[in-house]
Amino acid sequence: MVFKRLLGSLGVGGPTVDTVLDPGASRPGGTLTGQVHLEGGQTDFDIEHITLELVARVEAEHAEGESEGVVAFERFTVGGGFRLAAGQPHSVPFTVTLPWETPVTELHGQHLGVVLGVRTELAVAGARDKGDLDQLSIAPLPVQEAILEAFGQLGFGFRSADLEYGHIAGTGQRLPFYQEVELTPAPRYAHQVNEIEVTFLANPGGLEVVLEADKRGGLFSGGHDALTRFTVGHHDSRDWTAEVDAWVRQLTERHGGAHVHTGPYAVHDHHDHGGDHRSGPGMGTAVAAGAAGLAVGVAGGLVAAEVVDEVGDFFEGDEEDEG
């Protein structure tokens, strides 16, 4: 679904823009393809540039609590430098490469509640207008999916996913935010942890996997967070179920603090959780974890149409903030 809008900053009779992404989900570090369709207005216009901007709904923690906002994390100029005649249709095909850290929005075809969009900006005669927004769907990389499948095989369940503003110290993170996938513990770990959060930081050479456990307190001690990091290659061939189980055991058996499994950097606790975790609008998802791995159900949860509505609402709210 696309959101076709009259370019208000150009006045009545200006051109319209309608960006259509090619069907199917893209992947982090992969290509995004589609076409920008223009239709000339009542007079001729000089199109200076057509820019695509990747935007995300991101949560930020601060002293007053938690808030949400829109973060643009990449821009691509895909066309421009031509004259659009009155009433004339014109299409500009594009192929752009997504950042490796682009968040995952779906797993097994089910939406996770993460909101990403592609916003089209048209510059005409010195005026600019962000005139179109489209939902961006991102599927996991094979190694990301294999790791999440392993969590599912071990009995972990999907709780929620969100984007957190900030930087995880000691990692190669490049974007101004990171994604957290929150998992309910497998039965064998339920007495040790309340939940485990998984963050993937992909790069051309592989993947940093940051795990954080919200550990339960004992009779004479309070709960605390434990953090650890592992690095894997995109084409590593491992028994991922055994590997992930070893990661979790290492994380849960430690007595707090940070630990790095590979690499020269220290990892520090990257944020302070409070007692409540926000799970995104409509994310009362049902979880089915079994032979198929970590599955995300939609019973009582967020379905595709609601995600599209969420993208539209998020865009409109952003426009009001900018106005």
PDB file of C-alpha atoms in Angstrom:
ATOM      1  CA  MET A   1       0.000   0.000   0.000  1.00  0.00           C
ATOM      2  CA  VAL A   2       1.235   3.475  -0.787  1.00  0.00           C
ATOM      3  CA  PHE A   3       0.234   6.884   0.484  1.00  0.00           C
ATOM      4  CA  LYS A   4      -0.187   9.183  -2.508  1.00  0.00           C
ATOM      5  CA  ARG A   5      -0.181  12.829  -1.561  1.00  0.00           C
ATOM      6  CA  LEU A   6      -0.387  16.158  -3.313  1.00  0.00           C
ATOM      7  CA  LEU A   7       2.796  18.095  -2.765  1.00  0.00           C
ATOM      8  CA  GLY A   8       1.364  20.756  -0.508  1.00  0.00           C
ATOM      9  CA  SER A   9       4.463  22.934  -0.390  1.00  0.00           C
ATOM     10  CA  LEU A  10       4.208  23.375  -4.158  1.00  0.00           C
ATOM     11  CA  GLY A  11       0.623  24.562  -3.994  1.00  0.00           C
ATOM     12  CA  VAL A  12      -2.479  23.299  -5.757  1.00  0.00           C
ATOM     13  CA  GLY A  13      -1.674  22.025  -9.220  1.00  0.00           C
ATOM     14  CA  GLY A  14       1.769  20.695  -8.336  1.00  0.00           C
ATOM     15  CA  PRO A  15       3.020  17.261  -9.372  1.00  0.00           C
ATOM     16  CA  THR A  16       2.211  14.115  -7.419  1.00  0.00           C
ATOM     17  CA  VAL A  17       4.582  11.328  -6.435  1.00  0.00           C
ATOM     18  CA  ASP A  18       3.772   7.666  -5.867  1.00  0.00           C
ATOM     19  CA  THR A  19       6.611   5.310  -4.928  1.00  0.00           C
ATOM     20  CA  VAL A  20       5.948   1.613  -5.464  1.00  0.00           C
ATOM     21  CA  LEU A  21       8.350  -0.913  -3.962  1.00  0.00           C
ATOM     22  CA  ASP A  22       8.807  -4.243  -5.714  1.00  0.00           C
ATOM     23  CA  PRO A  23       6.912  -7.075  -3.962  1.00  0.00           C
ATOM     24  CA  GLY A  24       8.523  -9.160  -1.256  1.00  0.00           C
ATOM     25  CA  ALA A  25      10.679  -8.468   1.759  1.00  0.00           C
ATOM     26  CA  SER A  26      14.246  -7.239   1.427  1.00  0.00           C
ATOM     27  CA  ARG A  27      17.127  -8.260   3.688  1.00  0.00           C
ATOM     28  CA  PRO A  28      19.723  -6.280   5.623  1.00  0.00           C
ATOM     29  CA  GLY A  29      22.635  -5.395   3.350  1.00  0.00           C
ATOM     30  CA  GLY A  30      20.560  -6.393   0.318  1.00  0.00           C
ATOM     31  CA  THR A  31      18.900  -4.355  -2.397  1.00  0.00           C
ATOM     32  CA  LEU A  32      15.639  -2.460  -2.380  1.00  0.00           C
ATOM     33  CA  THR A  33      14.055  -1.976  -5.780  1.00  0.00           C
ATOM     34  CA  GLY A  34      11.012  -0.190  -7.125  1.00  0.00           C
ATOM     35  CA  GLN A  35       9.835   2.809  -9.106  1.00  0.00           C
ATOM     36  CA  VAL A  36       8.957   6.406  -8.329  1.00  0.00           C
ATOM     37  CA  HIS A  37       5.941   7.398 -10.415  1.00  0.00           C
ATOM     38  CA  LEU A  38       5.460  11.115 -11.029  1.00  0.00           C
ATOM     39  CA  GLU A  39       2.535  12.872 -12.620  1.00  0.00           C
ATOM     40  CA  GLY A  40       2.952  16.412 -13.874  1.00  0.00           C
ATOM     41  CA  GLY A  41       0.905  19.220 -12.412  1.00  0.00           C
ATOM     42  CA  GLN A  42      -0.941  22.050 -14.118  1.00  0.00           C
ATOM     43  CA  THR A  43       2.294  23.629 -15.377  1.00  0.00           C
ATOM     44  CA  ASP A  44       5.807  22.438 -16.195  1.00  0.00           C
ATOM     45  CA  PHE A  45       8.149  21.810 -13.256  1.00  0.00           C
ATOM     46  CA  ASP A  46      11.910  21.305 -13.036  1.00  0.00           C
ATOM     47  CA  ILE A  47      12.569  18.250 -10.877  1.00  0.00           C
ATOM     48  CA  GLU A  48      15.812  18.961  -9.029  1.00  0.00           C
ATOM     49  CA  HIS A  49      16.116  15.654  -7.222  1.00  0.00           C
ATOM     50  CA  ILE A  50      14.157  12.641  -6.025  1.00  0.00           C
ATOM     51  CA  THR A  51      15.393  11.275  -2.702  1.00  0.00           C
ATOM     52  CA  LEU A  52      14.394   8.170  -0.787  1.00  0.00           C
ATOM     53  CA  GLU A  53      14.760   8.331   2.984  1.00  0.00           C
ATOM     54  CA  LEU A  54      14.629   5.283   5.246  1.00  0.00           C
ATOM     55  CA  VAL A  55      12.823   6.079   8.494  1.00  0.00           C
ATOM     56  CA  ALA A  56      12.071   4.111  11.662  1.00  0.00           C
ATOM     57  CA  ARG A  57       9.897   4.487  14.726  1.00  0.00           C
ATOM     58  CA  VAL A  58      12.341   4.406  17.629  1.00  0.00           C
ATOM     59  CA  GLU A  59      11.936   4.386  21.409  1.00  0.00           C
ATOM     60  CA  ALA A  60      14.155   6.518  23.610  1.00  0.00           C
ATOM     61  CA  GLU A  61      14.680   6.209  27.350  1.00  0.00           C
ATOM     62  CA  HIS A  62      15.367   9.335  29.397  1.00  0.00           C
ATOM     63  CA  ALA A  63      15.059  10.651  32.916  1.00  0.00           C
ATOM     64  CA  GLU A  64      11.340  11.417  32.509  1.00  0.00           C
ATOM     65  CA  GLY A  65      10.544   7.972  31.176  1.00  0.00           C
ATOM     66  CA  GLU A  66      10.226   6.714  27.618  1.00  0.00           C
ATOM     67  CA  SER A  67       9.136   8.358  24.382  1.00  0.00           C
ATOM     68  CA  GLU A  68       8.860   7.503  20.704  1.00  0.00           C
ATOM     69  CA  GLY A  69      10.075   9.406  17.682  1.00  0.00           C
ATOM     70  CA  VAL A  70      11.018   9.119  14.036  1.00  0.00           C
ATOM     71  CA  VAL A  71      14.639   8.587  13.026  1.00  0.00           C
ATOM     72  CA  ALA A  72      15.887   8.807   9.429  1.00  0.00           C
ATOM     73  CA  PHE A  73      18.797   6.397   9.026  1.00  0.00           C
ATOM     74  CA  GLU A  74      19.701   6.477   5.320  1.00  0.00           C
ATOM     75  CA  ARG A  75      19.122   8.641   2.235  1.00  0.00           C
ATOM     76  CA  PHE A  76      19.472   7.849  -1.461  1.00  0.00           C
ATOM     77  CA  THR A  77      19.153  10.251  -4.392  1.00  0.00           C
ATOM     78  CA  VAL A  78      17.585   8.199  -7.172  1.00  0.00           C
ATOM     79  CA  GLY A  79      16.813  10.787  -9.835  1.00  0.00           C
ATOM     80  CA  GLY A  80      16.438  14.414 -10.804  1.00  0.00           C
ATOM     81  CA  GLY A  81      17.709  17.023 -13.207  1.00  0.00           C
ATOM     82  CA  PHE A  82      14.824  16.885 -15.658  1.00  0.00           C
ATOM     83  CA  ARG A  83      11.741  18.870 -16.623  1.00  0.00           C
ATOM     84  CA  LEU A  84       8.332  17.353 -15.931  1.00  0.00           C
ATOM     85  CA  ALA A  85       5.785  18.667 -18.403  1.00  0.00           C
ATOM     86  CA  ALA A  86       2.253  19.566 -17.329  1.00  0.00           C
ATOM     87  CA  GLY A  87       0.166  16.428 -16.914  1.00  0.00           C
ATOM     88  CA  GLN A  88       3.003  14.177 -18.057  1.00  0.00           C
ATOM     89  CA  PRO A  89       3.604  10.823 -16.316  1.00  0.00           C
ATOM     90  CA  HIS A  90       7.210   9.888 -15.643  1.00  0.00           C
ATOM     91  CA  SER A  91       8.679   6.876 -13.845  1.00  0.00           C
ATOM     92  CA  VAL A  92      12.111   6.551 -12.260  1.00  0.00           C
ATOM     93  CA  PRO A  93      13.253   2.974 -11.478  1.00  0.00           C
ATOM     94  CA  PHE A  94      15.704   2.549  -8.604  1.00  0.00           C
ATOM     95  CA  THR A  95      17.939  -0.025  -6.964  1.00  0.00           C
ATOM     96  CA  VAL A  96      19.552   0.917  -3.648  1.00  0.00           C
ATOM     97  CA  THR A  97      21.558  -1.052  -1.085  1.00  0.00           C
ATOM     98  CA  LEU A  98      20.160  -1.217   2.433  1.00  0.00           C
ATOM     99  CA  PRO A  99      22.380  -0.738   5.513  1.00  0.00           C
ATOM    100  CA  TRP A 100      23.541  -3.996   7.060  1.00  0.00           C
ATOM    101  CA  GLU A 101      21.973  -2.990  10.383  1.00  0.00           C
ATOM    102  CA  THR A 102      18.514  -2.396   8.896  1.00  0.00           C
ATOM    103  CA  PRO A 103      16.091  -3.851  11.493  1.00  0.00           C
ATOM    104  CA  VAL A 104      14.126  -7.009  10.815  1.00  0.00           C
ATOM    105  CA  THR A 105      10.375  -6.387  10.590  1.00  0.00           C
ATOM    106  CA  GLU A 106       9.087  -9.923  10.011  1.00  0.00           C
ATOM    107  CA  LEU A 107       9.836 -13.527  10.872  1.00  0.00           C
ATOM    108  CA  HIS A 108       8.275 -16.452   9.028  1.00  0.00           C
ATOM    109  CA  GLY A 109       6.127 -13.886   7.201  1.00  0.00           C
ATOM    110  CA  GLN A 110       4.625 -12.526  10.435  1.00  0.00           C
ATOM    111  CA  HIS A 111       5.139  -8.915  11.430  1.00  0.00           C
ATOM    112  CA  LEU A 112       7.098  -8.209  14.607  1.00  0.00           C
ATOM    113  CA  GLY A 113       5.599  -4.767  15.280  1.00  0.00           C
ATOM    114  CA  VAL A 114       8.704  -2.853  14.162  1.00  0.00           C
ATOM    115  CA  VAL A 115       7.749   0.089  11.931  1.00  0.00           C
ATOM    116  CA  LEU A 116      10.018   1.055   9.028  1.00  0.00           C
ATOM    117  CA  GLY A 117       9.150   3.232   6.058  1.00  0.00           C
ATOM    118  CA  VAL A 118      10.555   4.584   2.802  1.00  0.00           C
ATOM    119  CA  ARG A 119       9.761   8.271   2.485  1.00  0.00           C
ATOM    120  CA  THR A 120      10.057   9.977  -0.900  1.00  0.00           C
ATOM    121  CA  GLU A 121      11.207  13.569  -1.080  1.00  0.00           C
ATOM    122  CA  LEU A 122      10.752  15.615  -4.249  1.00  0.00           C
ATOM    123  CA  ALA A 123      12.675  18.869  -4.738  1.00  0.00           C
ATOM    124  CA  VAL A 124      11.082  21.194  -7.263  1.00  0.00           C
ATOM    125  CA  ALA A 125      12.090  24.802  -7.924  1.00  0.00           C
ATOM    126  CA  GLY A 126      13.740  25.203  -4.533  1.00  0.00           C
ATOM    127  CA  ALA A 127      10.807  23.673  -2.619  1.00  0.00           C
ATOM    128  CA  ARG A 128      10.941  20.257  -1.000  1.00  0.00           C
ATOM    129  CA  ASP A 129       8.126  17.992   0.040  1.00  0.00           C
ATOM    130  CA  LYS A 130       8.127  14.571   1.663  1.00  0.00           C
ATOM    131  CA  GLY A 131       5.217  13.435  -0.374  1.00  0.00           C
ATOM    132  CA  ASP A 132       4.952   9.661  -0.093  1.00  0.00           C
ATOM    133  CA  LEU A 133       5.601   6.964   2.506  1.00  0.00           C
ATOM    134  CA  ASP A 134       5.644   3.217   1.991  1.00  0.00           C
ATOM    135  CA  GLN A 135       5.938   0.371   4.439  1.00  0.00           C
ATOM    136  CA  LEU A 136       9.345  -1.325   4.323  1.00  0.00           C
ATOM    137  CA  SER A 137       9.431  -5.078   4.998  1.00  0.00           C
ATOM    138  CA  ILE A 138      12.721  -6.680   6.045  1.00  0.00           C
ATOM    139  CA  ALA A 139      13.257 -10.418   6.480  1.00  0.00           C
ATOM    140  CA  PRO A 140      16.167 -11.753   8.553  1.00  0.00           C
ATOM    141  CA  LEU A 141      19.505 -12.775   7.113  1.00  0.00           C
ATOM    142  CA  PRO A 142      19.959 -16.581   6.975  1.00  0.00           C
ATOM    143  CA  VAL A 143      22.253 -16.580  10.015  1.00  0.00           C
ATOM    144  CA  GLN A 144      19.858 -14.358  11.965  1.00  0.00           C
ATOM    145  CA  GLU A 145      16.991 -16.696  11.146  1.00  0.00           C
ATOM    146  CA  ALA A 146      19.074 -19.742  12.101  1.00  0.00           C
ATOM    147  CA  ILE A 147      19.872 -18.253  15.512  1.00  0.00           C
ATOM    148  CA  LEU A 148      16.233 -17.318  16.175  1.00  0.00           C
ATOM    149  CA  GLU A 149      15.169 -20.795  15.026  1.00  0.00           C
ATOM    150  CA  ALA A 150      17.619 -22.258  17.545  1.00  0.00           C
ATOM    151  CA  PHE A 151      16.075 -20.207  20.357  1.00  0.00           C
ATOM    152  CA  GLY A 152      12.702 -21.584  19.313  1.00  0.00           C
ATOM    153  CA  GLN A 153      13.992 -25.158  19.270  1.00  0.00           C
ATOM    154  CA  LEU A 154      15.263 -24.637  22.812  1.00  0.00           C
ATOM    155  CA  GLY A 155      11.807 -23.550  23.981  1.00  0.00           C
ATOM    156  CA  PHE A 156      12.152 -19.774  24.009  1.00  0.00           C
ATOM    157  CA  GLY A 157       9.138 -17.764  22.850  1.00  0.00           C
ATOM    158  CA  PHE A 158       8.742 -14.422  21.125  1.00  0.00           C
ATOM    159  CA  ARG A 159       7.562 -11.592  23.383  1.00  0.00           C
ATOM    160  CA  SER A 160       8.125  -8.388  21.395  1.00  0.00           C
ATOM    161  CA  ALA A 161      10.564  -6.453  19.256  1.00  0.00           C
ATOM    162  CA  ASP A 162      11.414  -2.774  19.297  1.00  0.00           C
ATOM    163  CA  LEU A 163      14.034  -0.239  18.279  1.00  0.00           C
ATOM    164  CA  GLU A 164      15.997   1.535  20.998  1.00  0.00           C
ATOM    165  CA  TYR A 165      17.750   4.847  20.462  1.00  0.00           C
ATOM    166  CA  GLY A 166      21.367   4.726  21.596  1.00  0.00           C
ATOM    167  CA  HIS A 167      24.609   2.835  21.089  1.00  0.00           C
ATOM    168  CA  ILE A 168      25.865  -0.457  22.504  1.00  0.00           C
ATOM    169  CA  ALA A 169      29.361   0.295  23.773  1.00  0.00           C
ATOM    170  CA  GLY A 170      32.243  -1.704  22.382  1.00  0.00           C
ATOM    171  CA  THR A 171      30.443  -2.896  19.261  1.00  0.00           C
ATOM    172  CA  GLY A 172      30.713  -1.884  15.629  1.00  0.00           C
ATOM    173  CA  GLN A 173      27.217  -0.407  15.644  1.00  0.00           C
ATOM    174  CA  ARG A 174      26.776   2.263  12.964  1.00  0.00           C
ATOM    175  CA  LEU A 175      23.091   3.265  13.115  1.00  0.00           C
ATOM    176  CA  PRO A 176      21.842   5.603  15.884  1.00  0.00           C
ATOM    177  CA  PHE A 177      19.567   2.864  17.224  1.00  0.00           C
ATOM    178  CA  TYR A 178      19.546  -0.906  17.649  1.00  0.00           C
ATOM    179  CA  GLN A 179      16.878  -3.594  17.558  1.00  0.00           C
ATOM    180  CA  GLU A 180      15.960  -5.730  20.534  1.00  0.00           C
ATOM    181  CA  VAL A 181      14.056  -9.001  20.144  1.00  0.00           C
ATOM    182  CA  GLU A 182      12.654  -9.904  23.552  1.00  0.00           C
ATOM    183  CA  LEU A 183      12.180 -13.606  24.277  1.00  0.00           C
ATOM    184  CA  THR A 184      10.376 -15.423  27.052  1.00  0.00           C
ATOM    185  CA  PRO A 185      12.648 -17.991  28.714  1.00  0.00           C
ATOM    186  CA  ALA A 186      12.658 -21.664  27.888  1.00  0.00           C
ATOM    187  CA  PRO A 187      11.274 -23.764  30.788  1.00  0.00           C
ATOM    188  CA  ARG A 188      14.752 -24.917  31.835  1.00  0.00           C
ATOM    189  CA  TYR A 189      15.828 -21.276  32.324  1.00  0.00           C
ATOM    190  CA  ALA A 190      12.577 -19.852  33.689  1.00  0.00           C
ATOM    191  CA  HIS A 191      13.837 -19.995  37.283  1.00  0.00           C
ATOM    192  CA  GLN A 192      16.939 -17.979  36.325  1.00  0.00           C
ATOM    193  CA  VAL A 193      15.760 -15.250  33.944  1.00  0.00           C
ATOM    194  CA  ASN A 194      12.635 -13.198  33.284  1.00  0.00           C
ATOM    195  CA  GLU A 195      13.526 -12.690  29.628  1.00  0.00           C
ATOM    196  CA  ILE A 196      16.411 -12.615  27.172  1.00  0.00           C
ATOM    197  CA  GLU A 197      16.942  -9.809  24.674  1.00  0.00           C
ATOM    198  CA  VAL A 198      18.728 -10.492  21.393  1.00  0.00           C
ATOM    199  CA  THR A 199      20.358  -7.771  19.286  1.00  0.00           C
ATOM    200  CA  PHE A 200      21.893  -8.430  15.865  1.00  0.00           C
ATOM    201  CA  LEU A 201      24.499  -6.014  14.505  1.00  0.00           C
ATOM    202  CA  ALA A 202      25.261  -7.153  10.968  1.00  0.00           C
ATOM    203  CA  ASN A 203      28.168  -6.012   8.835  1.00  0.00           C
ATOM    204  CA  PRO A 204      29.700  -7.194   5.549  1.00  0.00           C
ATOM    205  CA  GLY A 205      31.909  -9.728   7.336  1.00  0.00           C
ATOM    206  CA  GLY A 206      29.379 -11.280   9.691  1.00  0.00           C
ATOM    207  CA  LEU A 207      27.226 -10.628  12.696  1.00  0.00           C
ATOM    208  CA  GLU A 208      27.635  -9.451  16.264  1.00  0.00           C
ATOM    209  CA  VAL A 209      25.064 -11.095  18.527  1.00  0.00           C
ATOM    210  CA  VAL A 210      24.463  -9.251  21.790  1.00  0.00           C
ATOM    211  CA  LEU A 211      22.519 -11.156  24.448  1.00  0.00           C
ATOM    212  CA  GLU A 212      21.143  -9.590  27.591  1.00  0.00           C
ATOM    213  CA  ALA A 213      19.402 -11.499  30.350  1.00  0.00           C
ATOM    214  CA  ASP A 214      17.073  -9.949  32.894  1.00  0.00           C
ATOM    215  CA  LYS A 215      18.100 -12.304  35.711  1.00  0.00           C
ATOM    216  CA  ARG A 216      15.833 -13.153  38.604  1.00  0.00           C
ATOM    217  CA  GLY A 217      16.901 -12.304  42.137  1.00  0.00           C
ATOM    218  CA  GLY A 218      17.574 -14.906  44.774  1.00  0.00           C
ATOM    219  CA  LEU A 219      16.507 -15.127  48.406  1.00  0.00           C
ATOM    220  CA  PHE A 220      19.267 -12.739  49.483  1.00  0.00           C
ATOM    221  CA  SER A 221      19.983 -10.877  46.249  1.00  0.00           C
ATOM    222  CA  GLY A 222      18.112  -8.678  43.819  1.00  0.00           C
ATOM    223  CA  GLY A 223      17.718  -9.238  40.116  1.00  0.00           C
ATOM    224  CA  HIS A 224      20.186  -7.789  37.635  1.00  0.00           C
ATOM    225  CA  ASP A 225      21.088  -7.692  33.964  1.00  0.00           C
ATOM    226  CA  ALA A 226      23.850  -9.780  32.430  1.00  0.00           C
ATOM    227  CA  LEU A 227      25.270  -8.997  29.007  1.00  0.00           C
ATOM    228  CA  THR A 228      27.475 -10.893  26.591  1.00  0.00           C
ATOM    229  CA  ARG A 229      28.457 -10.707  22.921  1.00  0.00           C
ATOM    230  CA  PHE A 230      29.381 -13.270  20.254  1.00  0.00           C
ATOM    231  CA  THR A 231      30.521 -12.917  16.658  1.00  0.00           C
ATOM    232  CA  VAL A 232      29.567 -15.253  13.817  1.00  0.00           C
ATOM    233  CA  GLY A 233      30.118 -15.338  10.064  1.00  0.00           C
ATOM    234  CA  HIS A 234      27.369 -15.086   7.485  1.00  0.00           C
ATOM    235  CA  HIS A 235      28.148 -18.570   6.187  1.00  0.00           C
ATOM    236  CA  ASP A 236      29.146 -20.320   9.388  1.00  0.00           C
ATOM    237  CA  SER A 237      28.028 -23.935   9.533  1.00  0.00           C
ATOM    238  CA  ARG A 238      27.303 -24.795  13.149  1.00  0.00           C
ATOM    239  CA  ASP A 239      24.913 -26.819  15.237  1.00  0.00           C
ATOM    240  CA  TRP A 240      23.052 -23.622  16.072  1.00  0.00           C
ATOM    241  CA  THR A 241      20.806 -25.202  18.699  1.00  0.00           C
ATOM    242  CA  ALA A 242      23.834 -26.417  20.669  1.00  0.00           C
ATOM    243  CA  GLU A 243      25.667 -23.149  20.044  1.00  0.00           C
ATOM    244  CA  VAL A 244      22.831 -20.950  21.269  1.00  0.00           C
ATOM    245  CA  ASP A 245      22.246 -23.202  24.260  1.00  0.00           C
ATOM    246  CA  ALA A 246      25.913 -22.757  25.203  1.00  0.00           C
ATOM    247  CA  TRP A 247      25.541 -18.985  24.820  1.00  0.00           C
ATOM    248  CA  VAL A 248      22.530 -18.925  27.129  1.00  0.00           C
ATOM    249  CA  ARG A 249      24.187 -21.149  29.725  1.00  0.00           C
ATOM    250  CA  GLN A 250      27.243 -18.911  29.724  1.00  0.00           C
ATOM    251  CA  LEU A 251      25.016 -15.863  30.134  1.00  0.00           C
ATOM    252  CA  THR A 252      22.807 -17.250  32.901  1.00  0.00           C
ATOM    253  CA  GLU A 253      25.595 -18.851  34.930  1.00  0.00           C
ATOM    254  CA  ARG A 254      27.561 -15.639  35.239  1.00  0.00           C
ATOM    255  CA  HIS A 255      27.178 -13.356  38.243  1.00  0.00           C
ATOM    256  CA  GLY A 256      26.551 -10.097  36.417  1.00  0.00           C
ATOM    257  CA  GLY A 257      28.714  -7.636  34.548  1.00  0.00           C
ATOM    258  CA  ALA A 258      29.651  -7.836  30.903  1.00  0.00           C
ATOM    259  CA  HIS A 259      31.501 -10.450  28.921  1.00  0.00           C
ATOM    260  CA  VAL A 260      32.798 -10.636  25.386  1.00  0.00           C
ATOM    261  CA  HIS A 261      33.080 -14.052  23.777  1.00  0.00           C
ATOM    262  CA  THR A 262      35.163 -12.929  20.789  1.00  0.00           C
ATOM    263  CA  GLY A 263      36.765  -9.688  19.716  1.00  0.00           C
ATOM    264  CA  PRO A 264      38.918  -7.137  21.525  1.00  0.00           C
ATOM    265  CA  TYR A 265      36.196  -4.931  22.947  1.00  0.00           C
ATOM    266  CA  ALA A 266      34.463  -4.774  26.281  1.00  0.00           C
ATOM    267  CA  VAL A 267      30.692  -4.629  26.264  1.00  0.00           C
ATOM    268  CA  HIS A 268      28.898  -2.485  28.814  1.00  0.00           C
ATOM    269  CA  ASP A 269      25.291  -2.449  29.844  1.00  0.00           C
ATOM    270  CA  HIS A 270      23.735  -0.276  27.164  1.00  0.00           C
ATOM    271  CA  HIS A 271      20.632   0.912  28.940  1.00  0.00           C
ATOM    272  CA  ASP A 272      18.719   0.717  32.164  1.00  0.00           C
ATOM    273  CA  HIS A 273      15.622  -1.401  31.866  1.00  0.00           C
ATOM    274  CA  GLY A 274      12.883  -0.370  34.253  1.00  0.00           C
ATOM    275  CA  GLY A 275      10.343  -2.775  35.476  1.00  0.00           C
ATOM    276  CA  ASP A 276       8.125  -2.465  32.418  1.00  0.00           C
ATOM    277  CA  HIS A 277       8.834  -3.316  28.798  1.00  0.00           C
ATOM    278  CA  ARG A 278       6.865  -1.571  26.110  1.00  0.00           C
ATOM    279  CA  SER A 279       5.926  -3.948  23.380  1.00  0.00           C
ATOM    280  CA  GLY A 280       4.664  -1.711  20.588  1.00  0.00           C
ATOM    281  CA  PRO A 281       1.070  -1.040  19.530  1.00  0.00           C
ATOM    282  CA  GLY A 282      -1.157  -4.084  19.334  1.00  0.00           C
ATOM    283  CA  MET A 283       1.624  -6.505  20.186  1.00  0.00           C
ATOM    284  CA  GLY A 284      -0.386  -8.951  22.293  1.00  0.00           C
ATOM    285  CA  THR A 285       1.062 -11.679  20.105  1.00  0.00           C
ATOM    286  CA  ALA A 286       0.514 -15.356  20.596  1.00  0.00           C
ATOM    287  CA  VAL A 287       3.640 -17.472  20.460  1.00  0.00           C
ATOM    288  CA  ALA A 288       4.088 -20.893  18.955  1.00  0.00           C
ATOM    289  CA  ALA A 289       7.571 -22.279  19.589  1.00  0.00           C
ATOM    290  CA  GLY A 290       8.152 -25.845  18.554  1.00  0.00           C
ATOM    291  CA  ALA A 291       9.467 -27.881  15.663  1.00  0.00           C
ATOM    292  CA  ALA A 292       9.224 -24.888  13.344  1.00  0.00           C
ATOM    293  CA  GLY A 293      11.448 -22.856  15.652  1.00  0.00           C
ATOM    294  CA  LEU A 294      10.658 -19.417  16.971  1.00  0.00           C
ATOM    295  CA  ALA A 295       7.279 -18.584  15.433  1.00  0.00           C
ATOM    296  CA  VAL A 296       5.263 -15.423  15.745  1.00  0.00           C
ATOM    297  CA  GLY A 297       1.498 -15.848  15.837  1.00  0.00           C
ATOM    298  CA  VAL A 298      -1.036 -13.144  15.087  1.00  0.00           C
ATOM    299  CA  ALA A 299      -3.924 -14.281  17.259  1.00  0.00           C
ATOM    300  CA  GLY A 300      -4.978 -11.123  19.039  1.00  0.00           C
ATOM    301  CA  GLY A 301      -1.851  -9.440  17.722  1.00  0.00           C
ATOM    302  CA  LEU A 302      -0.581  -7.224  14.967  1.00  0.00           C
ATOM    303  CA  VAL A 303      -1.631  -8.249  11.472  1.00  0.00           C
ATOM    304  CA  ALA A 304      -0.380  -6.881   8.188  1.00  0.00           C
ATOM    305  CA  ALA A 305      -3.143  -4.320   7.669  1.00  0.00           C
ATOM    306  CA  GLU A 306      -2.568  -2.899  11.142  1.00  0.00           C
ATOM    307  CA  VAL A 307       1.130  -2.536  10.391  1.00  0.00           C
ATOM    308  CA  VAL A 308       0.280  -0.511   7.295  1.00  0.00           C
ATOM    309  CA  ASP A 309      -2.055   1.675   9.348  1.00  0.00           C
ATOM    310  CA  GLU A 310       0.677   2.074  11.924  1.00  0.00           C
ATOM    311  CA  VAL A 311       3.102   3.281   9.242  1.00  0.00           C
ATOM    312  CA  GLY A 312       0.551   5.818   8.048  1.00  0.00           C
ATOM    313  CA  ASP A 313      -0.220   7.071  11.556  1.00  0.00           C
ATOM    314  CA  PHE A 314       3.453   7.279  12.378  1.00  0.00           C
ATOM    315  CA  PHE A 315       4.096   9.323   9.226  1.00  0.00           C
ATOM    316  CA  GLU A 316       1.225  11.722   9.879  1.00  0.00           C
ATOM    317  CA  GLY A 317       2.365  12.243  13.463  1.00  0.00           C
ATOM    318  CA  ASP A 318       5.867  12.980  12.242  1.00  0.00           C
ATOM    319  CA  GLU A 319       4.553  15.572   9.814  1.00  0.00           C
ATOM    320  CA  GLU A 320       2.683  17.306  12.613  1.00  0.00           C
ATOM    321  CA  ASP A 321       5.863  17.409  14.694  1.00  0.00           C
ATOM    322  CA  GLU A 322       7.754  18.964  11.815  1.00  0.00           C
ATOM    323  CA  GLY A 323       5.070  21.526  11.090  1.00  0.00           C
TER     324      GLY A 323
END
